[in-house]
Amino acid sequence: MNRIKGLIIKDFLNLKTYRVTALFILILFATVSFINDDILSFIPIFIPLCAGMIGISSFNYDNITKSDRYILTFPVSRKDMVKSRYLYIFFITVIGEVLAVLLSIILQSIKQQSLVNVIEVLSISLGTFCGIMILQIFEIPIMYKFGAEKGRIIQMFTIVAIAFLISGVAISFIKISSISLEEFLYIMQKYGLIILTLVDIFLYFLSYKVSVKIFSKKEV
Amino acid sequence: MQNILEVKNLSKKYKGFELKNVSFNLQKGMIMGLIGENGAGKTTTIKAILNIINSDDGNIKIFNLEMKENEKQIKEDIGVVLDDSFLSDYLNAIDINKVMKNIYQRWDENLYFKYIEEFKLPKDKIIKEYSSGMKMKLKITVALSHNPKLLILDEPTSGLDPIARNEILDILQEFIQDEEKAVLVSSHITSDLEHIADYITFISNGKIIFTKTRDELIDNYGIVKCSKEEFKKIKPKDFIKYKKNKYEYEILIENKNEFKKKYKIDVIDKATIEDIMIIYIKGEK
Amino acid sequence: MDIIISNSSDTPIYEQIKEQIKNKIVSNEIKAGELLPSIRSLAKDLRISVITTKNAYEALENEGYVETIPAKGTYVSNKNIKLIREEQLQKIEGLIDTAVAIAKISNISKKEIQDMLDIIYEEE
C-alpha cells in the first residue's frame, strides 16, 4: 500500500508546475460565471471536467520520461501501478468536485444574498461527476492501450461515440420496454442519479480490471 | 565465490531481433561490463533480467532466489539506472525523496541527501533544468539510497563529458568496496569499462560472444597487422577473426605471447576492448 | 607509496604492480610486517579492476614477498627479508665480479675501483 501511496504522491507532485495555471483558470471561471449570472451551469461542470483532464494528463507526464519502465525496476507490480493511477485520477476529480461545490455555494450566496439551493448544487455536481467517471471508464484503458500520444486523439472520438452509445441505449431501452419518452424522462429524473452512480461504480471497477489486463501485456 | 546474479538461457523473440540463450554469472565484489554495439541486446537483456519484459525462455536467479517467484523481495535490494527513463522531469530532489521513501522499505533519507550534497546537486531545481551529468548523478543517487546489493546500470556514461564519466566510475568502484555487492553496467563506451570492469561480457546480435576477465582480454589478446602474404601463412586455428583493410590485414589473436613464438610478424599490438569488438563484428573468419 | 601504472606499456598491469611493490619491499620502503592496502581500495585508487590487483597480490604471495591473512589483509612477510637480502647480495657480488674482471683486463687498480665505488655510493 505504501508503494501505491508513493506513486500517487508522484502524480500529485508533478502538478506543482500547474499551480499558477490552475489558479488562473479557477479565477477566470469564477469571474465569468459570476458576471454572466450563470454559476450553476458553469462552475460545477467545468471545474471537475478540468480536474478530470488534469488527472488523465498524468499519462503524458509518464510518457515524457518513460517512467513506466523505470517504476517497474522498483518493487512495484504492474497491478500496483494501474491501481495507483485509478486512485489518483479519482482523487483529483473528487478534489475538483469539492472545489466546485464550495465555489458554487460561496458565489451564489454572494450574488443572491438569500438562501442557497444546496440540494441543486449537489445534484448537478453528482451528475457531472458521474458523467466524468463514464468518460474516464473509457479514457483510462484507451490511454493504457494506445499510449498518451495516440490515446489523446482516440479519446476525442470515444467521447462522441459514448454520447451516441448512451443515447442509443436509452432509445432502444424506451423502444423495447415500451415506455413512453415522458415516462422514461420521469424515471430518469427520479432515479437517474442513483442508477447512474451504481452503474458507474460497477463500470469503473470493470474498467480497472480491463486496464490491468492491457497493461500487464504492454511492452514498456 | 558466490554468484549474485545468474542468467541462464535467456531468450526473447521480437520482430527483427532475437535474444538467444543469453547466459552469464556475476559474482560478489565484482564489476561486470556488458558491451556490444547499439541494438546488440544490452538493454533487452537488462530489461529481461529485471522482469520488465517477459522473456520467452530462460531463468534468472538473483541473491540465489528465483526472480519470477520473489520479484518484490529481490527488487528491494537492487538499484537500477536506466539510460532514457526516470520518475519525472518535473520533480526536484526533495520531491523525489518524498516519493521514494514510500517505494523502498529500506530507503535511507539521510544517505540520499548525503549523496545529493556530495554530488553538489541542487535540491529545489526541477530535473528538467539539470544538465545531463547532474541528471545521471541523481539517478545513481536514487539507485544507491536504499543500500542495494546489486547495481544495474544501462549506459550510465553515454552523453556525459569525461569528467562526469570519471566521477561515475569512481562511484561504482566505491560501491564494491565491501565485498558483498556487485555491479552490472552496460556501455558502448568501452574505454570506461576497460579500466574498472573485472569481467567483460560481450553481446552481439542478441548472442553472448564471451565473458572474460579484463586481464585475459587486455593482457593476452592482440591485434596483428600484416601483409596479405604474411596473412596467408597464418593457420586459421591461430586467430579468431580478421579484417581486411586497404593497406593491411588486421587479425585478432587470443594470445600474443604464444603467437609470437610461432610466427615472425613484427607488428603485434595490444588489443583494446574496442578493437576486439570491431573485429568480432566486422571481421571474417 | 607511489605506484605508477602505464596503460600503453606492453607489461600487463598486474605485473607492473607486482614489480613495483616488490622493489619497495626490497628497498625497505615498505617494511616487513607492514599492511598493504586492501585489494579493493588499491583497485579503486589506481582505477583498475579488482581482479588485476588480486592477480598482482597473488603473484607477490607466490614469490614469498607477502602473506595474506584471511579477513585481515595482506602483509609484507617477515621470514623472507633475510632471503631477499641474500639474493640481493648475490646479485651485487655477481656484478662486482664482472667489474673486477673488466678492471683486471684493462689494468685498472683496486684503489681506482674503490674510489669509483665511494663516489658512486655517495652520489646515491
XYZ file of C-alpha atoms in Angstrom:
629
model
C 0.000 0.000 0.000
C 2.891 2.341 0.782
C 4.230 1.885 -2.703
C 0.887 2.812 -4.229
C 0.879 5.872 -1.990
C 4.336 6.764 -3.271
C 3.176 6.571 -6.871
C 0.116 8.729 -6.142
C 2.345 11.285 -4.414
C 4.476 11.335 -7.544
C 1.458 12.172 -9.707
C 0.348 14.925 -7.360
C 3.837 16.426 -7.115
C 4.007 16.519 -10.906
C 1.188 19.056 -10.774
C 3.321 21.634 -8.992
C 4.139 23.181 -12.342
C 0.399 23.535 -12.951
C -0.276 25.584 -9.828
C -0.352 29.057 -11.378
C -2.292 27.946 -14.437
C -4.858 26.124 -12.325
C -5.400 29.127 -10.081
C -5.761 31.362 -13.115
C -8.382 29.084 -14.678
C -10.250 28.905 -11.398
C -10.410 32.679 -11.044
C -11.379 33.037 -14.683
C -14.241 30.562 -14.311
C -15.420 32.203 -11.137
C -15.396 35.682 -12.653
C -17.076 34.730 -15.929
C -19.827 32.764 -14.254
C -20.301 35.477 -11.671
C -20.699 38.208 -14.291
C -22.937 36.071 -16.512
C -25.112 35.226 -13.588
C -24.847 31.586 -14.561
C -22.985 29.981 -11.711
C -24.696 26.612 -11.636
C -24.379 25.718 -15.293
C -20.723 26.631 -15.326
C -18.719 26.072 -12.162
C -19.918 22.585 -11.094
C -19.427 21.295 -14.630
C -16.253 22.837 -15.924
C -14.059 22.725 -12.849
C -14.466 18.960 -12.292
C -14.101 18.417 -16.025
C -10.765 20.251 -15.922
C -9.724 18.287 -12.855
C -10.518 15.049 -14.671
C -8.473 16.150 -17.654
C -5.548 17.033 -15.418
C -5.843 13.559 -13.937
C -5.657 11.927 -17.351
C -2.683 14.130 -18.242
C -0.602 12.071 -15.803
C -0.227 9.673 -18.744
C 1.512 12.427 -20.680
C 3.920 13.105 -17.838
C 4.794 9.422 -17.686
C 5.226 9.339 -21.424
C 7.780 12.185 -21.388
C 10.181 10.398 -19.041
C 9.121 6.835 -19.912
C 8.614 6.414 -16.215
C 6.627 3.158 -16.570
C 9.808 1.317 -17.412
C 11.692 2.923 -14.542
C 8.971 2.288 -11.980
C 8.968 -1.386 -12.916
C 12.549 -1.628 -11.626
C 11.114 -0.864 -8.160
C 9.431 -3.478 -6.002
C 6.158 -2.429 -7.631
C 3.875 -4.653 -9.700
C 2.073 -3.612 -12.836
C -1.183 -4.023 -10.957
C 0.029 -1.598 -8.269
C 0.775 0.922 -10.986
C -2.682 0.716 -12.556
C -4.323 0.844 -9.151
C -2.400 3.952 -8.173
C -3.329 5.620 -11.450
C -7.053 4.944 -10.970
C -6.924 6.175 -7.399
C -5.045 9.321 -8.383
C -7.487 10.197 -11.167
C -10.394 9.502 -8.848
C -8.928 11.644 -6.060
C -8.159 14.591 -8.275
C -11.643 14.505 -9.804
C -13.136 14.443 -6.308
C -10.947 17.392 -5.312
C -12.184 19.297 -8.369
C -15.732 18.368 -7.452
C -15.416 19.545 -3.853
C -13.810 22.752 -5.021
C -16.637 23.303 -7.483
C -19.331 22.723 -4.853
C -17.714 25.110 -2.382
C -17.152 27.755 -5.005
C -20.739 27.459 -6.285
C -22.145 27.867 -2.822
C -19.905 30.807 -1.992
C -20.539 32.617 -5.247
C -24.275 32.002 -5.048
C -24.522 33.318 -1.555
C -22.660 36.470 -2.522
C -24.847 37.017 -5.560
C -28.282 36.171 -4.268
C -27.870 37.162 -0.679
C -30.622 34.718 0.010
C -30.947 31.029 0.727
C -28.619 28.931 -1.409
C -30.077 25.862 -3.037
C -27.531 23.357 -1.757
C -29.530 20.359 -2.991
C -29.474 21.704 -6.521
C -25.736 22.349 -6.392
C -25.087 18.861 -5.076
C -27.264 17.069 -7.594
C -25.740 18.950 -10.503
C -22.289 18.130 -9.143
C -23.043 14.472 -8.657
C -24.468 14.322 -12.160
C -21.330 15.861 -13.604
C -19.189 13.596 -11.511
C -20.938 10.527 -12.856
C -20.563 11.863 -16.378
C -16.837 12.455 -15.919
C -16.460 8.995 -14.479
C -18.136 7.476 -17.520
C -15.614 9.301 -19.679
C -12.746 8.045 -17.547
C -14.053 4.497 -17.639
C -13.228 4.546 -21.325
C -10.363 7.054 -21.333
C -8.060 5.237 -18.945
C -7.971 1.850 -20.714
C -7.581 3.713 -24.008
C -4.549 5.510 -22.592
C -3.102 2.192 -21.478
C -3.827 0.548 -24.781
C -2.664 3.245 -27.182
C -0.329 5.336 -25.070
C -0.594 9.016 -24.251
C 0.131 10.259 -27.774
C -2.351 8.262 -29.802
C -4.677 7.956 -26.819
C -5.454 11.645 -26.855
C -6.837 11.545 -30.391
C -8.697 8.293 -29.948
C -10.118 9.704 -26.754
C -11.896 12.506 -28.655
C -13.642 10.032 -30.904
C -14.571 7.986 -27.887
C -16.301 10.899 -26.219
C -18.507 11.334 -29.289
C -19.010 7.586 -29.514
C -20.006 7.383 -25.872
C -22.582 10.140 -26.356
C -24.115 8.184 -29.232
C -23.891 4.944 -27.333
C -25.670 6.291 -24.278
C -28.461 7.886 -26.277
C -28.672 4.751 -28.378
C -29.014 2.584 -25.303
C -31.620 4.957 -23.891
C -33.646 4.983 -27.112
C -33.578 1.235 -27.584
C -34.451 0.857 -23.924
C -37.518 3.016 -24.486
C -38.451 1.055 -27.598
C -38.009 -2.380 -26.132
C -39.602 -1.722 -22.794
C -42.500 0.141 -24.437
C -42.279 3.026 -22.019
C -43.111 6.428 -23.426
C -40.420 9.084 -23.604
C -42.217 11.078 -20.964
C -42.284 8.130 -18.627
C -38.583 7.467 -19.263
C -37.616 11.063 -18.523
C -39.713 10.914 -15.369
C -37.931 7.767 -14.225
C -34.569 9.272 -15.058
C -35.393 12.423 -13.184
C -36.417 10.489 -10.123
C -33.941 7.590 -10.051
C -31.465 8.601 -12.723
C -28.693 9.704 -10.356
C -28.907 6.577 -8.260
C -28.916 4.288 -11.295
C -26.071 6.260 -12.852
C -23.996 6.124 -9.691
C -24.431 2.371 -9.290
C -23.695 1.665 -12.945
C -20.674 3.970 -12.716
C -19.175 2.219 -9.740
C -19.579 -1.136 -11.416
C -18.129 0.049 -14.716
C -15.238 1.867 -13.029
C -14.206 -1.380 -11.402
C -14.585 -3.215 -14.701
C -12.504 -0.538 -16.413
C -9.759 -1.054 -13.822
C -9.741 -4.777 -14.496
C -9.507 -4.174 -18.225
C -6.625 -1.720 -17.739
C -4.724 -4.201 -15.592
C -5.135 -6.771 -18.337
C -3.985 -4.368 -21.041
C -1.032 -3.024 -19.062
C 0.205 -6.443 -17.965
C 0.801 -7.331 -21.604
C 2.233 -3.995 -22.629
C 5.871 -3.621 -23.618
C 7.290 -0.643 -21.782
C 32.985 -17.169 -4.874
C 29.258 -16.679 -4.636
C 27.105 -15.586 -7.542
C 24.898 -12.575 -7.008
C 23.310 -12.817 -10.433
C 22.794 -15.890 -12.585
C 21.396 -15.541 -16.070
C 20.646 -18.802 -17.818
C 19.483 -19.351 -21.401
C 17.571 -16.107 -21.579
C 15.662 -15.890 -24.863
C 13.242 -13.384 -26.276
C 11.977 -13.083 -29.815
C 10.893 -9.833 -31.410
C 10.150 -8.876 -34.952
C 13.591 -8.436 -36.466
C 15.529 -9.101 -33.288
C 16.173 -12.088 -31.126
C 17.897 -12.551 -27.797
C 19.317 -16.047 -27.974
C 20.306 -18.191 -24.998
C 21.990 -15.432 -23.059
C 23.846 -16.840 -20.053
C 26.349 -15.373 -17.617
C 27.084 -15.159 -13.896
C 28.136 -12.214 -11.764
C 29.974 -12.797 -8.523
C 30.038 -10.805 -5.322
C 32.507 -7.947 -5.199
C 32.804 -7.701 -8.969
C 32.002 -5.213 -11.682
C 30.827 -6.682 -14.963
C 30.718 -4.630 -18.110
C 28.117 -5.577 -20.684
C 29.370 -4.384 -24.029
C 28.042 -4.534 -27.547
C 27.045 -2.372 -30.462
C 23.830 -0.361 -30.410
C 20.956 -2.782 -30.821
C 23.058 -5.776 -29.777
C 20.627 -6.593 -26.980
C 22.192 -4.965 -23.913
C 19.074 -3.088 -22.848
C 16.816 -6.030 -23.708
C 18.992 -8.274 -21.552
C 18.784 -5.850 -18.642
C 15.023 -5.480 -19.034
C 14.620 -9.243 -19.123
C 16.774 -9.673 -16.018
C 14.534 -7.211 -14.201
C 11.389 -8.919 -15.488
C 10.285 -5.676 -17.144
C 9.776 -7.696 -20.273
C 8.578 -11.265 -20.283
C 11.274 -13.498 -21.634
C 10.170 -16.407 -23.805
C 12.584 -18.733 -22.140
C 15.314 -18.822 -19.545
C 15.893 -18.396 -15.893
C 17.106 -15.550 -13.690
C 18.453 -16.043 -10.200
C 19.387 -13.072 -8.037
C 20.769 -13.436 -4.498
C 20.178 -17.155 -5.024
C 16.434 -16.627 -5.420
C 14.286 -17.234 -8.475
C 13.408 -13.828 -9.891
C 9.939 -14.731 -11.114
C 8.830 -16.013 -7.723
C 10.486 -13.450 -5.467
C 10.343 -10.355 -7.594
C 9.387 -7.776 -4.955
C 11.761 -9.131 -2.340
C 14.653 -9.172 -4.808
C 13.917 -5.717 -6.158
C 14.142 -4.264 -2.654
C 17.863 -4.990 -2.919
C 18.550 -3.885 -6.475
C 19.368 -0.359 -7.586
C 18.729 0.395 -11.234
C 19.723 3.211 -13.541
C 18.125 3.302 -16.969
C 19.509 5.389 -19.751
C 16.405 7.109 -21.048
C 13.835 6.734 -18.350
C 13.250 8.229 -14.926
C 10.481 9.095 -12.472
C 9.567 12.508 -13.812
C 11.164 15.611 -15.269
C 9.030 17.915 -13.167
C 10.097 16.881 -9.675
C 13.026 18.235 -7.689
C 15.386 16.268 -5.446
C 13.229 16.883 -2.366
C 10.084 15.647 -4.151
C 11.885 12.505 -5.232
C 12.727 11.683 -1.650
C 9.041 12.063 -0.733
C 8.098 9.541 -3.399
C 10.938 7.092 -2.904
C 10.648 6.734 0.850
C 7.279 5.097 0.180
C 8.661 2.821 -2.502
C 11.570 1.071 -0.750
C 11.283 -0.348 2.735
C 14.928 0.434 3.423
C 15.052 3.854 1.789
C 17.678 5.888 3.667
C 16.758 9.562 3.589
C 19.995 10.658 5.245
C 22.107 8.715 2.800
C 20.117 10.184 -0.093
C 20.717 13.767 0.992
C 24.335 12.958 1.802
C 24.866 11.941 -1.829
C 22.916 14.986 -3.038
C 25.333 17.198 -1.095
C 28.358 15.216 -2.167
C 27.463 15.457 -5.844
C 26.518 19.110 -5.415
C 23.049 18.603 -6.852
C 20.598 21.470 -6.360
C 17.681 20.411 -4.180
C 14.986 22.752 -5.435
C 15.611 22.761 -9.158
C 13.326 20.540 -11.197
C 15.141 17.783 -13.060
C 14.227 19.222 -16.429
C 16.686 22.020 -15.648
C 19.531 19.650 -14.693
C 22.479 19.058 -17.006
C 22.851 15.518 -18.307
C 25.717 14.846 -15.895
C 23.667 16.061 -12.937
C 20.692 14.019 -14.088
C 22.803 10.860 -14.217
C 24.261 11.537 -10.772
C 20.759 11.984 -9.401
C 19.648 8.710 -10.988
C 22.613 6.961 -9.407
C 21.866 8.607 -6.072
C 18.327 7.261 -6.198
C 19.665 3.826 -7.139
C 22.079 3.818 -4.168
C 19.914 5.259 -1.412
C 18.158 2.088 -0.362
C 21.512 0.328 0.149
C 21.148 -2.178 -2.681
C 23.370 -5.218 -3.014
C 23.253 -5.265 -6.779
C 23.540 -2.241 -9.008
C 22.382 -2.492 -12.615
C 23.143 0.422 -14.877
C 22.197 0.785 -18.512
C 24.532 3.143 -20.366
C 25.289 5.388 -17.387
C 28.080 7.243 -19.148
C 26.602 7.889 -22.564
C 26.314 11.556 -23.391
C 28.493 12.648 -20.476
C 31.755 14.572 -20.581
C 34.971 12.825 -19.469
C 34.931 14.439 -16.038
C 31.407 13.327 -15.238
C 32.194 9.867 -16.613
C 35.168 9.675 -14.348
C 33.109 10.595 -11.306
C 30.614 7.878 -12.144
C 33.333 5.244 -12.426
C 34.545 6.369 -9.001
C 31.090 5.834 -7.558
C 30.952 2.306 -8.972
C 34.328 1.338 -7.550
C 33.379 2.831 -4.213
C 30.201 0.761 -4.265
C 32.001 -2.600 -4.420
C 34.447 -1.756 -1.629
C 32.565 -4.014 0.727
C 32.748 -7.403 -0.852
C 29.068 -8.243 -0.666
C 27.961 -6.155 -3.612
C 28.215 -6.308 -7.367
C 27.668 -4.090 -10.393
C 26.379 -4.891 -13.859
C 26.965 -1.971 -16.176
C 26.247 -1.781 -19.871
C 28.046 0.642 -22.084
C 29.069 1.136 -25.642
C 31.865 3.415 -24.435
C 34.280 0.568 -23.899
C 37.217 2.627 -22.642
C 35.233 3.349 -19.469
C 34.993 -0.331 -18.734
C 38.480 -1.210 -19.858
C 39.876 0.016 -16.566
C 37.433 -0.814 -13.840
C 35.438 -3.815 -15.042
C 36.556 -7.149 -13.668
C 34.589 -9.084 -16.250
C 33.595 -8.129 -19.735
C 30.560 -9.787 -21.288
C 30.351 -9.147 -24.980
C 26.970 -9.407 -26.633
C 26.410 -9.059 -30.338
C 23.271 -9.515 -32.377
C 21.421 -10.982 -29.406
C 24.047 -13.592 -28.593
C 26.788 -13.708 -25.980
C 30.173 -13.839 -27.677
C 32.148 -14.277 -24.461
C 32.535 -13.449 -20.784
C 36.162 -12.951 -19.828
C 38.163 -11.178 -17.174
C 39.513 -7.828 -18.168
C 43.091 -9.064 -17.748
C 42.570 -12.053 -20.032
C 41.426 -9.699 -22.748
C 43.826 -6.832 -22.349
C 46.947 -8.776 -21.383
C 46.555 -11.674 -23.793
C 44.520 -10.600 -26.795
C 46.403 -8.873 -29.551
C 45.986 -7.311 -32.946
C 48.399 -8.494 -35.606
C 48.913 -6.186 -38.520
C 50.493 -7.693 -41.593
C 50.550 -8.018 -45.352
C 48.489 -10.403 -47.445
C 51.436 -12.765 -47.914
C 52.098 -12.950 -44.209
C 48.410 -13.448 -43.501
C 48.268 -16.474 -45.809
C 50.875 -18.228 -43.674
C 48.817 -17.993 -40.501
C 46.769 -21.065 -39.671
C 43.056 -20.414 -39.092
C 43.189 -22.052 -35.676
C 45.720 -19.480 -34.510
C 43.469 -16.469 -34.876
C 39.904 -15.502 -34.028
C 38.863 -13.272 -36.886
C 40.486 -10.977 -39.393
C 39.605 -7.757 -41.077
C 40.949 -6.800 -44.464
C 41.765 -3.118 -44.669
C 43.002 -1.168 -47.642
C 46.690 -1.453 -46.816
C 46.909 -4.226 -44.285
C 45.279 -7.199 -42.620
C 44.172 -6.794 -39.019
C 43.993 -10.090 -37.203
C 42.575 -10.658 -33.766
C 44.502 -13.258 -31.778
C 43.766 -14.737 -28.406
C 47.301 -14.954 -27.037
C 50.041 -12.533 -28.061
C 52.905 -14.438 -26.468
C 52.093 -17.806 -27.968
C 51.570 -16.202 -31.340
C 54.985 -14.545 -31.156
C 56.612 -17.918 -30.567
C 55.021 -19.398 -33.686
C 55.163 -16.607 -36.219
C 57.672 -13.971 -37.166
C 55.481 -10.933 -37.563
C 56.658 -7.574 -36.344
C 53.533 -5.638 -35.565
C 51.522 -7.131 -32.733
C 49.620 -4.506 -30.780
C 47.736 -4.752 -27.542
C 44.053 -5.114 -28.313
C 41.674 -2.662 -26.711
C 38.155 -3.801 -25.995
C 37.057 -1.585 -28.826
C 39.410 -3.359 -31.254
C 38.135 -6.719 -30.115
C 34.542 -5.603 -30.551
C 35.093 -4.177 -34.012
C 36.924 -7.187 -35.407
C 34.387 -9.574 -33.919
C 31.538 -7.700 -35.520
C 33.099 -6.565 -38.780
C 35.693 -9.245 -39.282
C 35.581 -12.557 -41.100
C 36.939 -15.991 -40.412
C 53.566 4.771 -1.512
C 53.780 5.522 -5.214
C 52.648 3.019 -7.783
C 52.834 4.209 -11.331
C 50.935 2.358 -13.980
C 51.308 2.734 -17.693
C 48.365 1.716 -19.807
C 50.341 1.782 -23.017
C 53.113 -0.452 -21.740
C 53.363 -3.995 -23.014
C 53.827 -5.260 -19.473
C 50.487 -6.356 -18.023
C 49.183 -4.067 -15.311
C 49.251 -6.789 -12.667
C 52.942 -7.314 -13.389
C 53.679 -3.611 -13.167
C 52.086 -3.512 -9.733
C 53.863 -6.668 -8.630
C 57.280 -5.381 -9.702
C 56.827 -2.008 -8.065
C 55.675 -3.399 -4.755
C 58.496 -5.939 -4.863
C 61.041 -3.172 -5.380
C 59.624 -1.247 -2.452
C 59.870 -4.303 -0.233
C 63.431 -4.998 -1.300
C 64.490 -1.372 -0.815
C 62.856 -1.492 2.596
C 60.491 1.325 1.684
C 57.708 -0.949 2.827
C 58.876 -2.767 5.915
C 58.362 -6.339 6.992
C 55.058 -6.839 8.763
C 53.545 -3.759 7.201
C 49.943 -3.981 5.955
C 49.428 -3.431 2.249
C 46.322 -1.580 1.049
C 43.320 -3.843 0.556
C 42.790 -5.253 -2.907
C 39.640 -3.276 -3.409
C 40.924 0.057 -2.198
C 44.083 -0.288 -4.269
C 41.944 -1.138 -7.292
C 39.826 1.913 -6.675
C 42.745 4.260 -6.154
C 44.574 3.027 -9.219
C 41.302 2.849 -11.100
C 41.855 -0.699 -12.212
C 39.877 -3.874 -11.913
C 39.760 -5.824 -8.657
C 40.893 -8.984 -10.400
C 44.004 -7.246 -11.734
C 45.009 -6.199 -8.223
C 44.206 -9.632 -6.914
C 46.466 -11.195 -9.547
C 49.300 -8.889 -8.527
C 48.947 -9.780 -4.848
C 48.715 -13.468 -5.630
C 51.921 -13.306 -7.643
C 53.671 -11.497 -4.769
C 52.427 -14.142 -2.403
C 53.688 -16.951 -4.630
C 57.106 -15.393 -4.678
C 57.061 -15.125 -0.907
C 57.118 -11.384 -0.555
C 53.756 -11.040 1.105
C 51.356 -13.118 3.164
C 47.600 -12.921 3.213
C 45.763 -13.480 6.447
C 42.076 -14.124 5.726
C 39.745 -11.327 6.831
C 42.730 -9.233 7.920
C 44.678 -8.312 4.867
C 47.935 -8.714 3.072
C 51.207 -8.143 4.964
C 54.804 -7.904 3.864
C 56.231 -11.180 5.020
C 58.801 -11.328 7.791
C 60.668 -14.513 7.195
C 61.801 -13.808 3.715
C 63.515 -10.479 4.168
C 66.767 -12.275 5.007
C 66.397 -14.430 1.960
C 65.737 -11.432 -0.186
C 68.833 -9.719 1.248
C 70.904 -12.729 0.446
C 69.572 -12.716 -3.106
C 70.484 -9.081 -3.471
C 73.963 -9.665 -2.083
C 74.489 -12.443 -4.580
C 73.375 -10.159 -7.369
C 75.853 -7.473 -6.217
C 78.650 -9.993 -5.952
C 77.992 -11.066 -9.493
C 78.102 -7.514 -10.765
C 81.302 -6.741 -8.855
C 82.794 -9.919 -10.282
C 82.198 -8.580 -13.758
C 83.555 -5.171 -12.797
C 86.741 -6.671 -11.362
C 87.196 -8.898 -14.366
C 86.985 -5.890 -16.658
C 89.392 -3.985 -14.381
C 91.969 -6.754 -14.490
C 91.878 -6.954 -18.251
C 92.296 -3.214 -18.544
C 94.933 -2.931 -15.823
C 92.830 -0.776 -13.545
C 93.951 -0.851 -9.918
C 91.929 -1.932 -6.919
C 92.344 1.572 -5.473
C 90.786 3.145 -8.530
C 87.776 0.877 -8.332
C 87.360 1.542 -4.633
C 87.459 5.304 -5.267
C 84.898 4.899 -8.020
C 82.693 2.891 -5.688
C 82.965 5.576 -2.981
C 81.930 8.307 -5.398
C 79.017 6.362 -6.888
C 77.805 5.239 -3.469
C 77.883 8.809 -2.090
C 76.044 10.110 -5.125
C 73.131 7.818 -4.425
